[in-house]
Coordinates of C-alpha atoms and ligand atoms in Angstrom, one line a residue:
X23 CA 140.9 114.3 85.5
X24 CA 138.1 113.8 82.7
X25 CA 137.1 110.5 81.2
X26 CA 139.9 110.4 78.1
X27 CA 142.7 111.2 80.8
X28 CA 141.3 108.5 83.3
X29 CA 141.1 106.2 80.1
X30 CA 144.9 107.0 79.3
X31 CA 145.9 106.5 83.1
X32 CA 144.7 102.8 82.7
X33 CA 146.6 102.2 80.1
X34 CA 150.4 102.1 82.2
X35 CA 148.5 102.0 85.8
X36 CA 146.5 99.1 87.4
X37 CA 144.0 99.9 90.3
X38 CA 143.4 96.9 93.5
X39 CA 139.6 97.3 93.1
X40 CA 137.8 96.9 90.1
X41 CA 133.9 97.7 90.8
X42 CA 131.4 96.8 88.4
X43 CA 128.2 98.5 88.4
X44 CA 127.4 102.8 89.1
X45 CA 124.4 101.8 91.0
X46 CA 124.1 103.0 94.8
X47 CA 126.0 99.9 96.1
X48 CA 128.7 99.8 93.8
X49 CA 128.8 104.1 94.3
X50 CA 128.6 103.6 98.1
X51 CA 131.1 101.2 97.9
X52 CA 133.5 103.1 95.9
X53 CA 133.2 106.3 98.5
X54 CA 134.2 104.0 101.7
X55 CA 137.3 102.4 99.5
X56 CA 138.5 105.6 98.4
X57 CA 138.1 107.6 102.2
X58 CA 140.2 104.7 103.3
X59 CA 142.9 105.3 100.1
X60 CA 142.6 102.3 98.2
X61 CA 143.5 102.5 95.0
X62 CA 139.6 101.6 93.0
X63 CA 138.1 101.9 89.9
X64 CA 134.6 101.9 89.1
X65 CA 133.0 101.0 85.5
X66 CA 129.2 101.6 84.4
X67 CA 128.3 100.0 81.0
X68 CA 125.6 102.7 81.1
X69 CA 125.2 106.1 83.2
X70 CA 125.6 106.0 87.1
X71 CA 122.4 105.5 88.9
X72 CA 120.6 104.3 85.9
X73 CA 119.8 101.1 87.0
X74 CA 117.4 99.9 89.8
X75 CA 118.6 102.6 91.7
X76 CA 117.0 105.1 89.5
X77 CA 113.8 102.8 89.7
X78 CA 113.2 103.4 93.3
X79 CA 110.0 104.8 95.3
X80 CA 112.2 107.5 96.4
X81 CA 111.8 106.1 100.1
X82 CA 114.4 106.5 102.7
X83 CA 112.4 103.9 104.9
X84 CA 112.7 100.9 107.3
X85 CA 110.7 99.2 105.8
X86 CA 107.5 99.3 108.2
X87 CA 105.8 95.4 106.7
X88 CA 109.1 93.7 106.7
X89 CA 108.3 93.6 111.1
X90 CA 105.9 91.0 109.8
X91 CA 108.2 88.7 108.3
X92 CA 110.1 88.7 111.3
X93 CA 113.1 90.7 109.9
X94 CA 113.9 92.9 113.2
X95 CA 117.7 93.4 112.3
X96 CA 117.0 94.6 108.7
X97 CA 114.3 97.2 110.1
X98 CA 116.4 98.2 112.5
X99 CA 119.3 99.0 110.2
X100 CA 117.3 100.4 107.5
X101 CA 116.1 103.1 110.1
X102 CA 119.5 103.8 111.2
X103 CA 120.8 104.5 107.8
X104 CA 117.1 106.5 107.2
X105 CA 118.1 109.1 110.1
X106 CA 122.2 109.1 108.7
X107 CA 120.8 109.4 104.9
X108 CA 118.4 112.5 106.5
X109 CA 121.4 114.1 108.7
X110 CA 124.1 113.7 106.2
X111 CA 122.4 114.9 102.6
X112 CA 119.8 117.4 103.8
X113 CA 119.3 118.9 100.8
X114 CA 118.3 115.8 98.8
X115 CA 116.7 113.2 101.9
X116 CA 113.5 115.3 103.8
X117 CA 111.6 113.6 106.7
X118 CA 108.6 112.7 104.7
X119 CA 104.8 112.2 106.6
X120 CA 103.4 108.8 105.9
X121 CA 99.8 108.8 106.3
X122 CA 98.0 104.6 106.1
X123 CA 94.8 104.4 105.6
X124 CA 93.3 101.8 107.5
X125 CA 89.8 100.6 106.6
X126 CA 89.7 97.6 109.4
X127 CA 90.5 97.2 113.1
X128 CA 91.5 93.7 113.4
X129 CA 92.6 92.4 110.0
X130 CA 96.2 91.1 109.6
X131 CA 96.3 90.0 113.6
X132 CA 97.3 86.6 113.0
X133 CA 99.2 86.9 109.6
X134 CA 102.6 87.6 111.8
X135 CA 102.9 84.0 113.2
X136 CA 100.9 82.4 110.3
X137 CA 104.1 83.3 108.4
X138 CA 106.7 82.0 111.0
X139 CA 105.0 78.8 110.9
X140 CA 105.1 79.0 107.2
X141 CA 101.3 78.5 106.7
X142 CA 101.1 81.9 104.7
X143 CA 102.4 82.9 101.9
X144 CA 100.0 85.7 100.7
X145 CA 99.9 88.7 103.2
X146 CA 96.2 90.2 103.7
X147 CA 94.9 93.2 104.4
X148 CA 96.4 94.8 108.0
X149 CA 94.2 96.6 110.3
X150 CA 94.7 99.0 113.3
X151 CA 96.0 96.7 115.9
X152 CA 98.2 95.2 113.4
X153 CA 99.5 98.6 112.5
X154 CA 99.8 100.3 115.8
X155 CA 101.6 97.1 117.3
X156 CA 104.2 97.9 114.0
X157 CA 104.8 101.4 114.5
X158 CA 105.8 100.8 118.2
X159 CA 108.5 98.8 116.7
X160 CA 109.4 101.4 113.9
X161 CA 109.3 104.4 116.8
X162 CA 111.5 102.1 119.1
X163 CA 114.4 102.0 116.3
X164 CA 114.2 105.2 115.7
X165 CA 115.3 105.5 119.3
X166 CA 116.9 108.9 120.0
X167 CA 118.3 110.1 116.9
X168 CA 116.3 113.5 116.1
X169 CA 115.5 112.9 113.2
X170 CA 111.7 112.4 113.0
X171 CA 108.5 112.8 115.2
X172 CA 107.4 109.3 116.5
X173 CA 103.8 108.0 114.6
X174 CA 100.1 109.3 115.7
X175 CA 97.0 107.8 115.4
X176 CA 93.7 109.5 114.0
X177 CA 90.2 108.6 114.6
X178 CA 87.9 108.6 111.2
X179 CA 86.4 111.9 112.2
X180 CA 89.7 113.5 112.8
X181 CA 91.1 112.0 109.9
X182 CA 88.4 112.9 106.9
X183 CA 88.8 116.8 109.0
X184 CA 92.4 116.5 107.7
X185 CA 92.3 114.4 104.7
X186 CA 88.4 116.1 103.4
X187 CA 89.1 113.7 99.8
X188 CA 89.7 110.7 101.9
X189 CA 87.6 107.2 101.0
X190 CA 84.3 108.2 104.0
X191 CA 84.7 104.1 104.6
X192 CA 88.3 104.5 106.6
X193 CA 88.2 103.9 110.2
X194 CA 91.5 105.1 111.1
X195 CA 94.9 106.9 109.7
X196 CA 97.8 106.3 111.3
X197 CA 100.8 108.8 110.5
X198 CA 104.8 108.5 110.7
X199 CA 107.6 109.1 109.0
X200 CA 110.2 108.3 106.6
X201 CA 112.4 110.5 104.2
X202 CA 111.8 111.0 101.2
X203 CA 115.1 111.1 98.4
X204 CA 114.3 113.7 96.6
X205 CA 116.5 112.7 93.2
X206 CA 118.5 109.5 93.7
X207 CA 120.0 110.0 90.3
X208 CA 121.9 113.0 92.1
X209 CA 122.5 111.5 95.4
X210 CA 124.4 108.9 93.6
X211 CA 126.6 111.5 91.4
X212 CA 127.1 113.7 94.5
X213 CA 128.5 110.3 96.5
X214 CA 130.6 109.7 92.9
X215 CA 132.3 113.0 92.9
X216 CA 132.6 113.0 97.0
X217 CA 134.9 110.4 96.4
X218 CA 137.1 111.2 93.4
X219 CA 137.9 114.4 95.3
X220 CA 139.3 111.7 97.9
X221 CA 142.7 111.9 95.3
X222 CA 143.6 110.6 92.0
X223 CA 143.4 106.5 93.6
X224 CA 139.3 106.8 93.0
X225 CA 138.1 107.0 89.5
X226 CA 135.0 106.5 88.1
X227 CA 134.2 105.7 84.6
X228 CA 130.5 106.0 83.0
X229 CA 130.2 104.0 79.8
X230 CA 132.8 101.5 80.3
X231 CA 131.5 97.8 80.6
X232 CA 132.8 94.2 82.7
X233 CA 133.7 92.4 79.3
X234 CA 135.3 89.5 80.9
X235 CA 138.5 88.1 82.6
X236 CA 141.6 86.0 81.4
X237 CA 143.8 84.7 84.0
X238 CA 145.0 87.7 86.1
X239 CA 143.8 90.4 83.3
X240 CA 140.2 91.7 83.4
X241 CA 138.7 93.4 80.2
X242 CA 137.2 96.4 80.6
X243 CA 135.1 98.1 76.7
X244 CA 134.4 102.0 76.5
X245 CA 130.8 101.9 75.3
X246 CA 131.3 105.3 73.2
X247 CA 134.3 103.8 71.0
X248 CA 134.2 100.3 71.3
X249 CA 137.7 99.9 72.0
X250 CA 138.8 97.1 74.8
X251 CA 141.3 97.5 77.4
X252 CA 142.9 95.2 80.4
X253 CA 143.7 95.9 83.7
X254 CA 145.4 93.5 86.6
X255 CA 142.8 94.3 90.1
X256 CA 143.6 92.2 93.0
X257 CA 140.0 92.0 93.8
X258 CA 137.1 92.5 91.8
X259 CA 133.5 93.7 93.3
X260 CA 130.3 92.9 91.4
X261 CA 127.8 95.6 92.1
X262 CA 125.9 94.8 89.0
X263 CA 122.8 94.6 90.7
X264 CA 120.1 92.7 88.5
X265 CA 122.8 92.2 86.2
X266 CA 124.8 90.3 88.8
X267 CA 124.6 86.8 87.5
X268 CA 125.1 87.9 83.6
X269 CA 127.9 89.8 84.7
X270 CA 129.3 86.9 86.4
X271 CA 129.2 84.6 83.6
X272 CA 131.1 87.2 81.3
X273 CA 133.9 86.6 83.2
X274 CA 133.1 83.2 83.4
X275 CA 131.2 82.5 86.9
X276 CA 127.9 79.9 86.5
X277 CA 126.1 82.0 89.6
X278 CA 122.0 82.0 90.1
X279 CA 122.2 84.3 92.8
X280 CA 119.5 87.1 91.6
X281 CA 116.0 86.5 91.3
X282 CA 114.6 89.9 90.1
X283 CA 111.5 90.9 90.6
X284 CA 110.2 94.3 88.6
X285 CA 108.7 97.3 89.4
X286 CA 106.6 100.3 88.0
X287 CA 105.6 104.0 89.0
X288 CA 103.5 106.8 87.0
X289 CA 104.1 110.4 87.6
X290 CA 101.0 112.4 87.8
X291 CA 100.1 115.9 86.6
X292 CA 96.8 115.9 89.1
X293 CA 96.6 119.0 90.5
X294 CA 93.5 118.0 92.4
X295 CA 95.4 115.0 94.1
X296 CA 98.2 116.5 94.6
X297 CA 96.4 119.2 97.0
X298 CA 94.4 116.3 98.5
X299 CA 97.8 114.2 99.5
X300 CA 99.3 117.6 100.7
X301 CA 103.1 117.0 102.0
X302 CA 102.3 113.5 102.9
X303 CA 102.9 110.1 101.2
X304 CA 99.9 108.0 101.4
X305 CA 101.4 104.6 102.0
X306 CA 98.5 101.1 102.1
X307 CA 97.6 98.1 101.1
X308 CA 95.3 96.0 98.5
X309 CA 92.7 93.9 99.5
X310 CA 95.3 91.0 98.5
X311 CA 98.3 92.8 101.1
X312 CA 100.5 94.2 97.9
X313 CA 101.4 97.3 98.8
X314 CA 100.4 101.3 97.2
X315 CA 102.1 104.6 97.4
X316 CA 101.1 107.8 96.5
X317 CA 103.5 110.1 96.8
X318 CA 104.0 114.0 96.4
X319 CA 107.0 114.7 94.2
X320 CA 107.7 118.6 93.5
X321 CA 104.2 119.5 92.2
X322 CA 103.2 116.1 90.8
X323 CA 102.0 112.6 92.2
X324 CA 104.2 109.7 92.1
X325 CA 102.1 106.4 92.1
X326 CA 103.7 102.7 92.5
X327 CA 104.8 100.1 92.9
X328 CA 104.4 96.7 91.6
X329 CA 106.5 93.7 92.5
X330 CA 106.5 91.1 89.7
X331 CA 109.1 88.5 88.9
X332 CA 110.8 88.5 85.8
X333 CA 113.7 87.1 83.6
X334 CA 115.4 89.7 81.7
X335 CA 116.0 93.2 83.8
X336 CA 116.9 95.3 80.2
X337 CA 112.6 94.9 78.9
X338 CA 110.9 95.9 81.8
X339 CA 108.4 98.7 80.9
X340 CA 105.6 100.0 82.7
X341 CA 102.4 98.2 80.7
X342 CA 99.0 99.3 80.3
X343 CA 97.8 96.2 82.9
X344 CA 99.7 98.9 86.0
X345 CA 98.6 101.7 84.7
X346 CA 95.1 100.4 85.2
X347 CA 95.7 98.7 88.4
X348 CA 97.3 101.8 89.8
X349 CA 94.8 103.9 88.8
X350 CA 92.3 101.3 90.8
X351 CA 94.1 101.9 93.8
X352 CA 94.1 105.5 93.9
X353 CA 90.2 105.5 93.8
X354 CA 90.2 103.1 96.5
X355 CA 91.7 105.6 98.9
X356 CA 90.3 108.9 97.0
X357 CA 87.5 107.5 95.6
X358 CA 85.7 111.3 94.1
X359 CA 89.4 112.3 92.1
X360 CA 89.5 111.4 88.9
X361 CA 92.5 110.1 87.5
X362 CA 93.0 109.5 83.9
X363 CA 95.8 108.3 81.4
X364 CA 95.7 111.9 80.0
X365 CA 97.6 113.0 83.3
X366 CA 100.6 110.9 83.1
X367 CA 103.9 113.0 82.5
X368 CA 106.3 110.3 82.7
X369 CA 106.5 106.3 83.6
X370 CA 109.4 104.1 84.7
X371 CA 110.1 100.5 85.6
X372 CA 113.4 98.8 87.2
X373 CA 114.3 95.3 88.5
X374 CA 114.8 94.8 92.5
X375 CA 118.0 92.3 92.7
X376 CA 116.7 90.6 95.1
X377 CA 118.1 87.5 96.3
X378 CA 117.3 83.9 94.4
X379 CA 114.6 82.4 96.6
X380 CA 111.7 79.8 96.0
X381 CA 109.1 82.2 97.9
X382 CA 106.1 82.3 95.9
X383 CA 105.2 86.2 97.2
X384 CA 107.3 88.4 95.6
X385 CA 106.6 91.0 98.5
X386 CA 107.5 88.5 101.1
X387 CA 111.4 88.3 99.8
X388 CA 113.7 89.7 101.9
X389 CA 115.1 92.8 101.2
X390 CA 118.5 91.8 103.4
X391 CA 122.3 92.3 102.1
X392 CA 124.8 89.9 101.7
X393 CA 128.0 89.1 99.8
X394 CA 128.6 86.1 97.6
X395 CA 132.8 85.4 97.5
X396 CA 133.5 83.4 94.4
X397 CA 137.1 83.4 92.5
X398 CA 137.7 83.7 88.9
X399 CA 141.1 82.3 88.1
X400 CA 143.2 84.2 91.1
X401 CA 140.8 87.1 91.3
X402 CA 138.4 86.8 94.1
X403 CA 134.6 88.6 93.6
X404 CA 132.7 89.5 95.8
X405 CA 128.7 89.8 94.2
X406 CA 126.8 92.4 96.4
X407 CA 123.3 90.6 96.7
X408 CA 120.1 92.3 97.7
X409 CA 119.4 95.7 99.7
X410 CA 118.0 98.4 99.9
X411 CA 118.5 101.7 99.1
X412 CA 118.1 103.0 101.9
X413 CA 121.1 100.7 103.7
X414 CA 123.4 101.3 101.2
X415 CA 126.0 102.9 103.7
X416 CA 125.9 99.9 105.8
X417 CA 126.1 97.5 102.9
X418 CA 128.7 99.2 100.9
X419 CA 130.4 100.0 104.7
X420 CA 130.1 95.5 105.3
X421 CA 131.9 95.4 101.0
X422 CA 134.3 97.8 102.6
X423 CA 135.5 95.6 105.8
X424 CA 136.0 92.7 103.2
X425 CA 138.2 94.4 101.1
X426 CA 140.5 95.9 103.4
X427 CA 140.6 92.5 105.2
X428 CA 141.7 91.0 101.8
X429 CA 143.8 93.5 100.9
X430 CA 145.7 93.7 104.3
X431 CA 145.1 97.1 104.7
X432 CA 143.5 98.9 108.3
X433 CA 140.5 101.2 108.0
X434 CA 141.1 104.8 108.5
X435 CA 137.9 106.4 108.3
X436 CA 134.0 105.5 108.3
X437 CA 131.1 106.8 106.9
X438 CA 128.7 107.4 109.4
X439 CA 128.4 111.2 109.7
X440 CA 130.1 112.0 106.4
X441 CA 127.9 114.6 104.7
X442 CA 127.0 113.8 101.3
X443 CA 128.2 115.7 98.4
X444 CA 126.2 119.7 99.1
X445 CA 124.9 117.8 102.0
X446 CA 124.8 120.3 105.3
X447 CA 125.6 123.5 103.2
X448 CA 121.7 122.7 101.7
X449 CA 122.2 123.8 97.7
X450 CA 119.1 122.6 96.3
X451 CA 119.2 125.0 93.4
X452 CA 120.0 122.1 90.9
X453 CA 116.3 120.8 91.5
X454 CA 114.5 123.4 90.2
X455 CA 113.5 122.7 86.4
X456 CA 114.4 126.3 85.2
X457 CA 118.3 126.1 84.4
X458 CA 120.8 129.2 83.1
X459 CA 123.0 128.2 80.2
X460 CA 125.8 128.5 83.1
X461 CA 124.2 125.9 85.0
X462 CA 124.3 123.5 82.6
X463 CA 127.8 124.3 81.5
X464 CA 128.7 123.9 85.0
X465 CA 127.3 120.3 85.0
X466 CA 128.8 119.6 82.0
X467 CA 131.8 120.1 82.9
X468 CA 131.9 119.2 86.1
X469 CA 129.1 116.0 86.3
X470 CA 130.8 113.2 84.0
X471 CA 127.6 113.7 81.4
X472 CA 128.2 111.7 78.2
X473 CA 124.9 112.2 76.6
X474 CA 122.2 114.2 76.5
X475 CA 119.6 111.8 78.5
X476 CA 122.1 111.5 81.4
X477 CA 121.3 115.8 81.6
X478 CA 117.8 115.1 80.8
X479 CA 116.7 112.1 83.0
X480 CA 119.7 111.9 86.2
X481 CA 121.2 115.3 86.1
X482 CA 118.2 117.1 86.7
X483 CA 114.5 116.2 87.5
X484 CA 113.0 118.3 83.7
X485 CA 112.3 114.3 82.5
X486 CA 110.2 113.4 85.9
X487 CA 108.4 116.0 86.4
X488 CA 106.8 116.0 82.6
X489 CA 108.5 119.7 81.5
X490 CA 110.2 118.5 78.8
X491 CA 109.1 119.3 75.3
X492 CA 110.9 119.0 71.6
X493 CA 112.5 122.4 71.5
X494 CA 113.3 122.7 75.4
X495 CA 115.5 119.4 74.4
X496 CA 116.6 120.5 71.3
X497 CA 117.9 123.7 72.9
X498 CA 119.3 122.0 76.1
X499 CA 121.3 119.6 73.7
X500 CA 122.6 123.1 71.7
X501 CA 123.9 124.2 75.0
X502 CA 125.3 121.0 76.5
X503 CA 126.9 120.0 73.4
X504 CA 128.3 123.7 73.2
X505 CA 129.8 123.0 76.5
X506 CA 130.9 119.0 75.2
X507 CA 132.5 120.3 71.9
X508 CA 129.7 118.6 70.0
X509 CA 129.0 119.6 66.1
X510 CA 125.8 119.9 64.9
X511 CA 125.3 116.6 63.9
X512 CA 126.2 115.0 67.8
X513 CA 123.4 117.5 69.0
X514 CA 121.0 115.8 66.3
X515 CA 121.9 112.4 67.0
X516 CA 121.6 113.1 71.1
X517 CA 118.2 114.8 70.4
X518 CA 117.5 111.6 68.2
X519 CA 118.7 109.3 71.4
X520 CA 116.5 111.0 74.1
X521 CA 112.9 111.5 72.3
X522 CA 114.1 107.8 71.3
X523 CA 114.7 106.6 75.3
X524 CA 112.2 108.6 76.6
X525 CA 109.5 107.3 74.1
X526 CA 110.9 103.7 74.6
X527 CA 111.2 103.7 78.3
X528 CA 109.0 106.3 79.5
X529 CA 106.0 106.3 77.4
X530 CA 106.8 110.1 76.9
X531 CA 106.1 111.3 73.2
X532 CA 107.6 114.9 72.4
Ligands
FAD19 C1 110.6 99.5 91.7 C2 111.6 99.6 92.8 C3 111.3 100.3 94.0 C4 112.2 100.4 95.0 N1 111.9 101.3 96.0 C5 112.9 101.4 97.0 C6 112.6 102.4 98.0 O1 111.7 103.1 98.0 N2 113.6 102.5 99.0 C7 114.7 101.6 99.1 O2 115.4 101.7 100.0 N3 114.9 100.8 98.1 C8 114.1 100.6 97.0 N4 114.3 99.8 96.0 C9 115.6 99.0 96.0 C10 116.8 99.7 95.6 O3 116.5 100.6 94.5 C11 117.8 98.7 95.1 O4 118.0 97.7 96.1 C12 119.2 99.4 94.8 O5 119.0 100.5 94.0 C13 120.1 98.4 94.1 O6 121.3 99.1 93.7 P1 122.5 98.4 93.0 O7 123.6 99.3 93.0 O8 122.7 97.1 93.7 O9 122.0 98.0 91.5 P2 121.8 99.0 90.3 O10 121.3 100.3 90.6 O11 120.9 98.3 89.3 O12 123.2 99.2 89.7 C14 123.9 98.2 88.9 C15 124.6 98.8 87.8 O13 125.4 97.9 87.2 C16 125.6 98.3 85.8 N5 126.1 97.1 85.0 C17 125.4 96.0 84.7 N6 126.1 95.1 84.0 C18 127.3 95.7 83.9 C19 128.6 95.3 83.3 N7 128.7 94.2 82.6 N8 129.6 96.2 83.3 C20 129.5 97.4 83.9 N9 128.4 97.8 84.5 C21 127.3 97.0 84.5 C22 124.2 98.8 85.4 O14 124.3 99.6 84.3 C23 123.7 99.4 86.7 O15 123.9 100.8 86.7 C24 113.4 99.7 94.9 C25 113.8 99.0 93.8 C26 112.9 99.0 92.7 C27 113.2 98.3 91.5

C-alpha cells in the first residue's frame, strides 16, 4: 500500500492506536502493536527517525556513568537490550571497543555517595579505581549473553604501545565494549517496514502531523498538501519525543513533562585520527566530569556530545562555542593531531527528551523510561517520557503491555529475539556511499521517501560521511524523482530543499 492508498483507507476506516511521533519509541512501539495484530497507525509531521533519534552518538550502550548515580536497574536493562540490539540487527549494531583514558588513579572515589547524599551536583573527573569498580558492574550485566568480551585494563606503557598518538600524561586505559549503530536512520525504517509487513492493520505515514482532537475525533494534516483529516482511535500514544508537551497541548493537554536538554557532534575527515583511534571509540571525561567521544564512523571521526538545556527543540544547531570545545577535547587525549575547522564534513544537533527535573547537571538527569496516562475528552494518551535508544525494545515492549491491557486484548508475541529488518541475513550493501541507479529506485519505491533529503540524510549515510557535492545531488534527485514521477521543476525545488537543509542544519555548503 503506498502513502495516497493509506491516505484513502483512512478516509472510511478508523485504526485503535493512533501513534504520534516516527522516532525509535514511537517506531518500536508500532512493531510490538502490530506483531500482536492491533489495528495502529503511526503519523510523523516530518520523516521517520529525524528527530532525536537521528541525533544520537550512535551508541548501543548501558550507560557505564549512570552506575554513579545509583541507577542499577536502568544499566542493567540498557545492557540487555545492547546484547538483543547486537543479536537481532547484525548488520546495522557491531560490538564496538571502548577505550577510557584515564589520567588519575583515585579521582572520582567519593563522588558515588557524595551524590546519594545529595551533596554533589557536578561530577569530577573519575580515576582508575573508580573506573574498574564500574566495569565490574557493566561486565556483571552483561552476564552470559555472548555478545561481547568482558573489559581489560592497560598499564601506561602497554597502553601508549597500542595507542602510539595517545596524551604521554595517561596512566592507564581501560577497554570494553559497547555496540555501535551503525545508521539509526535505517534501523528505524527497517523496524517501520518489519512491521507493515505484519498485515494491512500497521500503517505508517511520514509527513502527516497530530493537529489536534475534538471529542472522540482526532485531526490528523498531510504536510505535502495541507489537507486535514479525522479519525476515531480508542487510544492515542504520544511518542513525540522533545515535542511531547507541544504535542500535547495541540490537542489540548497543559503537560510540563519534557525538559530537553541539546546535543551536538562534528564529523571528521582526519585521516591521521582516524588511524590513531583504529576500531575503537575513545570514550572520557573533562576535567569538569562532562563526558567526550570520539568515535570511528566508516572512514571518518565522529566527535560529541554536549548536554545543554534548552527551550525550543526545532533551533538547535551545532555553534561555533562546540566546535571549539570539541576540538579542545580531542587535543586533550591526542594532544600532537591537529584538528582544524577545515576538516569538518558534516555537523548535527538534537534534543534528549529527557524527563522535567529541577537537577542543576544536565548529565546527572536520568535517562529512565516512563509513561505519563492523561485523557483528552474520552481518549486516553499515554506520553512516552525519557529513554534511551538503546532500551527502546523494552520501553516500546512496557507502551505495548499498556495498550493491550486497555484495549482488552492478550499478547501473542514478544520482541526479544525478533531479528530486525535484514537483521541475521547481514545485507549491509545499502551503507556503502556508491549507489546504482537500481538501488535507489529500489529505495524509492520501496522506503516511504517523500523528499530528496530523506534519500540524502536517513536513507543512506552520502550526507554523514561528507561525499555529497552539488552535481552528485542534483543527479541523485534526477534519478529519484525519475523513480517518484517528479517533473523537472520537483527535482529543482528538492535540490533547492536539501543544499537549503543541509546548509541550515549541517553547516554543509555545496
Ligand atoms: C545528542 C544526543 C545523543 C544521544 N546519544 C545516545 C546514544 O548514544 N545512545 C542511546 O541509547 N541514546 C542516545 N540518545 C537518546 C536517544 O536518541 C533518544 O532517547 C531517543 O532517540 C528518543 O526517541 P523518541 O522516539 O522518543 O523521540 P524522537 O526521535 O525525537 O521522535 C519524535 C518524533 O515525533 C515527531 N513529531 C513531533 N511533533 C509531532 C506532531 N505534532 N505530529 C506528528 N509527529 C510529531 C518528530 O518529527 C519526531 O520524529 C541521544 C540523544 C541525543 C539528543
Amino acid at each position: 500500500m503506498n502513502r495516497n492508498e493509506t491516505l484513502d483507507r483512512l478516509k472510511s476506516h478508523s485504526p485503535a492506536v493512533l501513534i504520534i511521533g516516527g522516532g525509535i519509541n514511537g517506531v518500536g512501539t508500532f512493531r510490538d502493536l502490530a506483531r500482536n495484530g492491533v489495528d495502529t497507525l503511526l503519523v510523523d509531521r516530518a520523516d521517520f527517525c529525524s528527530g532525536a533519534s537521528a541525533a544520537s552518538s550512535r551508541m548501543a550502550h548501558g550507560g557505564i556513568r549512570y552506575l554513579e548515580n545509583g541507577e542499577f536497574r536502568l544499566v542493567r536493562e540498557a545492557v540487555q537490550e545492547r546484547n538483543r540490539l547486537i543479536q537481532n540487527a547484525p548488520s546495522l549494531v557491531k560490538p564496538l571497543p571502548t577505550t577510557i583514558p584515564i589520567f588519575k588513579l583515585l579521582s572520582g572515589l567519593f563522588n558515588a555517595p557524595l551524590k546519594f547524599a545529595g551533596w554533589l551536583e557536578k561530577p569530577g573527573e573519575r580515576g582508575a579505581l573508580v573506573i574498574k569498580i564500574g566495569l565490574i558492574f557493566y561486565d556483571a550485566f552483561t552476564g552470559k549473553q555472548p555478545t561481547v568480551p568482558r573489559h581489560i585494563f592497560d598499564n601506561r606503557t602497554r597502553s601508549l604501545k597500542k595507542y602510539p598518538r595517545l596524551n604521554p600524561a595517561i596512566c592507564y586505559t581501560a577497554t570494553y565494549y559497547d555496540g555501535l549503530i551503525l545508521s539509526p536512520e535505517r534501523l528505524t525504517l527497517e523496524l517501520v517496514l518489519d512491521a507493515e509487513k505484519e498485515g494491512i492493520h500497521a500503517r505508517a505515514l511520514n509527513y502527516v502531523s497530530m493537529a489536534g482532537v475534538n471529542g472522540k475525533k482526532a485531526t490528523l494534516k498531510d504536510e505535502l498538501t495541507d489537507k486535514t483529516f479525522e479519525i476515531q482511535p480508542k487510544l492515542i500514544i504520544n511518542a513525540a519525543g522533545p515535542w511531547i508537551d507541544d504535542t500535547n497541548h495541540r490537542i489540548g493537554l497543559d503537560t510540563h513533562y519534557i525538559g530537553p536538554t541539546k546535543g551536538s557532534h562534528l564529523v571528521l575527515d582526519n585521516s591521521e585520527l582516524r588511524e590513531a583511534i583504529g576500531d575503537h571509540e575513545f570514550f572520557f571525561e573533562n576535567k569538569d566530569g562532562r563526558i567526550v567521544l570520539i568515535f570511528p564512523l566508516f572512514d571518518k571521526v565522529m566527535i560529541g556530545t554536549s548536554d545543554i538545556p534548552v527551550e525550543d527543540p526545532d533551533s538547535v544547531r551545532c555553534t561555533e562555542e562546540e566546535v571549539d570545545y570539541f576540538i579542545e577535547m580531542v587535543g586533550r587525549v591526542f594532544p600532537d593531531i591537529k584538528v582544524t575547522r577545515e576538516q569538518i564534513v558534516f555537523r548535527f544537533s538534537g534534543v534528549r527528551p529527557l524527563a522535567h527535573t529541577r537537577t542543576k547537571n544536565a548529565g546527572q538527569i536520568t535517562r529512565n523510561h516512563y509513561i505519563q496516562e492523561d485523557k483528552c475528552g474520552d481518549i486516553p494518551v499515554y506520553s512516552l517520557i525519557g529513554g534511551k535508544w538503546t532500551s527502546f525494545r523494552a520501553f516500546s515492549e512496557q507502551a505495548t503491555d499498556r495498550a493491550l491491557a486497555f484495549l482488552s486484548l492478550p499478547r501473542k508475541a514478544d520482541t526479544k529475539t525478533l531479528a530486525i529488518g535484514a537483521g541475521a541475513n547481514a545485507a549491509a550493501l545499502k551503507q556503502t556511499p556508491n549507489f546504482t541507479r537500481d538501488e535507489i529506485t529500489a529505495m524509492a519505491d520501496g522506503e516511504k521517501i517523500v523528499h530528496l533529503d530523506d534519500l540524502l540524510l536517513r536513507r543512506t549515510l552520502v550526507a554523514y560521511l561528507g561525499q555529497l557535492n552539488r552535481s552528485l545531488v542534483e543527479q541523485m534527485s534526477d534519478w529519484l524523482g525519475d523513480a517518484l514521477g517528479w517533473d523537472r521543476n520537483r527535482k529543482k525545488d528538492e535540490v533547492t530543499r536539501a543544499i537549503g537543509i543541509l546548509a541550515d542544519k549541517h553547516q554543509v555548503q555545496l
